[in-house]
XYZ file of C-alpha atoms in Angstrom:
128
model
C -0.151 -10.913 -2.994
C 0.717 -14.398 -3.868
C 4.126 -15.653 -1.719
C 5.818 -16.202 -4.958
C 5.873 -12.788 -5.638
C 6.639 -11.487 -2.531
C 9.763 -13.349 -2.350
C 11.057 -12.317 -5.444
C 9.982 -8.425 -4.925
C 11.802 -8.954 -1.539
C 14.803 -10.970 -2.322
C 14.136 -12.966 0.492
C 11.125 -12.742 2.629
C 8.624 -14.637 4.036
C 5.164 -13.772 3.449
C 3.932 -15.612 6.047
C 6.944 -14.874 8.054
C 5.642 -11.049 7.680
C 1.947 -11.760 8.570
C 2.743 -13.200 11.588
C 4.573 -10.403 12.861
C 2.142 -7.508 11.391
C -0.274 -9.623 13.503
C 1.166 -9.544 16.472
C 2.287 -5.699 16.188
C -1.459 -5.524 16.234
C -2.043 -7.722 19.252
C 0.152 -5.577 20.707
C -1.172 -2.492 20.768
C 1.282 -1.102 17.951
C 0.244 1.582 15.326
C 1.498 -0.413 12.067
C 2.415 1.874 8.650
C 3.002 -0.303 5.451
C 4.983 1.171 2.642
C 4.737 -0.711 -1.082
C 6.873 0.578 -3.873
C 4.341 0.818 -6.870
C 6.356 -1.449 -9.302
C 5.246 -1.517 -13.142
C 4.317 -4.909 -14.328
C 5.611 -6.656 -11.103
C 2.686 -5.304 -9.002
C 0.839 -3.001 -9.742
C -2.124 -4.838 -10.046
C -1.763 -5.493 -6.400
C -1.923 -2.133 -4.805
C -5.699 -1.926 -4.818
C -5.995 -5.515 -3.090
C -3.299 -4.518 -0.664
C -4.731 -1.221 -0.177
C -8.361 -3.061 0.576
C -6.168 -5.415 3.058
C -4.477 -2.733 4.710
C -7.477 -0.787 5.732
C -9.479 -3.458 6.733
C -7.026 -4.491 9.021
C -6.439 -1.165 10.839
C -3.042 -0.380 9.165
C -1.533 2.684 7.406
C -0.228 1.950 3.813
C 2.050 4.610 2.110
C 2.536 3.560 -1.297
C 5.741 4.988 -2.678
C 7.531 5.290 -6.425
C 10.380 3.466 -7.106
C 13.628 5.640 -8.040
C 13.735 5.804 -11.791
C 17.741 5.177 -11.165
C 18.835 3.661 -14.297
C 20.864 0.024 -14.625
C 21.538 -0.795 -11.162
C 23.582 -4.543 -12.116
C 20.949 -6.889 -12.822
C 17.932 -4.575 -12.692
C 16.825 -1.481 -14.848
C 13.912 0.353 -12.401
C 13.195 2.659 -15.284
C 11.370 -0.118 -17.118
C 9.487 -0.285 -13.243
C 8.763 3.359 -12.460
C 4.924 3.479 -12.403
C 3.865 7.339 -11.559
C 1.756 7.491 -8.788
C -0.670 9.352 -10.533
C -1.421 6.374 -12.316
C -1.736 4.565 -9.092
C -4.624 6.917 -8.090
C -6.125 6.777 -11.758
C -6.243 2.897 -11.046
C -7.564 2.968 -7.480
C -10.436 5.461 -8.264
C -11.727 2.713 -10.503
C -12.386 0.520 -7.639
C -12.739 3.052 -4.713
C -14.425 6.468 -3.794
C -11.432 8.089 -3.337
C -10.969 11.721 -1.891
C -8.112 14.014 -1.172
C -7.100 14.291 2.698
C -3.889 16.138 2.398
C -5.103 18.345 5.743
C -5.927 15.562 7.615
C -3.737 13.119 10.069
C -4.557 9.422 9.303
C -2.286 8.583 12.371
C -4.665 10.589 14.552
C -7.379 8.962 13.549
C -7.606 6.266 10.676
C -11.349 7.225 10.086
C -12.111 9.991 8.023
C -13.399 13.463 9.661
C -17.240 12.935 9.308
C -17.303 9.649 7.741
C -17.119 5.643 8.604
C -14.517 5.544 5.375
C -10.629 4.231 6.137
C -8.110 6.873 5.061
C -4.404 6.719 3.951
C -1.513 9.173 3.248
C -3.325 11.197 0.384
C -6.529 9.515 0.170
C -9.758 7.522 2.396
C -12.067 5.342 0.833
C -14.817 3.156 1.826
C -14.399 -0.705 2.301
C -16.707 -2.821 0.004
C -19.723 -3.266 1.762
């Protein structure tokens, strides 16, 4: 995700403010979870680079709906709300992906069986 983005999805952060720290979380030992709010035309073109990212680098990514809440002042999330079955439609275009509801990625981030990186409701297999 480009740092231009970032900032304005955040309000105010620091891309590379963020890596740092997510790198060393991992230096340090700690499990690290990401969460990304699957936002129509803001990024949602993103996820599946983000998802790649995340699994590469050992992390668990939960990617969540935004709250189809209406005007909130200066921002209407209805015009956002992207469902996350379209999400999954768009990341099976890129990965292998397969359900893992009855597993625990925090128990181990490798599928059952396989070499292939899992996440909250899905595992797929880095590009070789």
């Amino acid at each position: 995700m480009i740092r231009k983005r970032f900032r304005e999805i955040t309000r105010w952060g620091d891309l590379d403010n963020v890596l740092q720290g997510l790198e060393a979380a991992k230096k340090a030992g700690l499990a690290i979870k990401l969460n990304a709010v699957a936002l129509k035309g803001v990024n949602e073109f993103d996820l599946a680079d983000m998802v790649a990212w995340a699994g590469a680098q050992g992390f668990d990514m939960t990617i969540i709906e935004v709250m189809p809440m209406g005007d909130i002042g200066n921002e209407n999330r209805v015009d956002q709300y992207l469902p996350l079955s379209q999400v999954r439609a768009d990341l099976s275009k890129r990965f292998t992906l397969i359900d893992s509801r009855l597993s625990n990625p925090r128990a181990s981030p490798l599928c059952h069986g396989c070499r292939n990186w899992q996440t909250a409701w899905f595992h797929y297999a880095p590009d070789a």
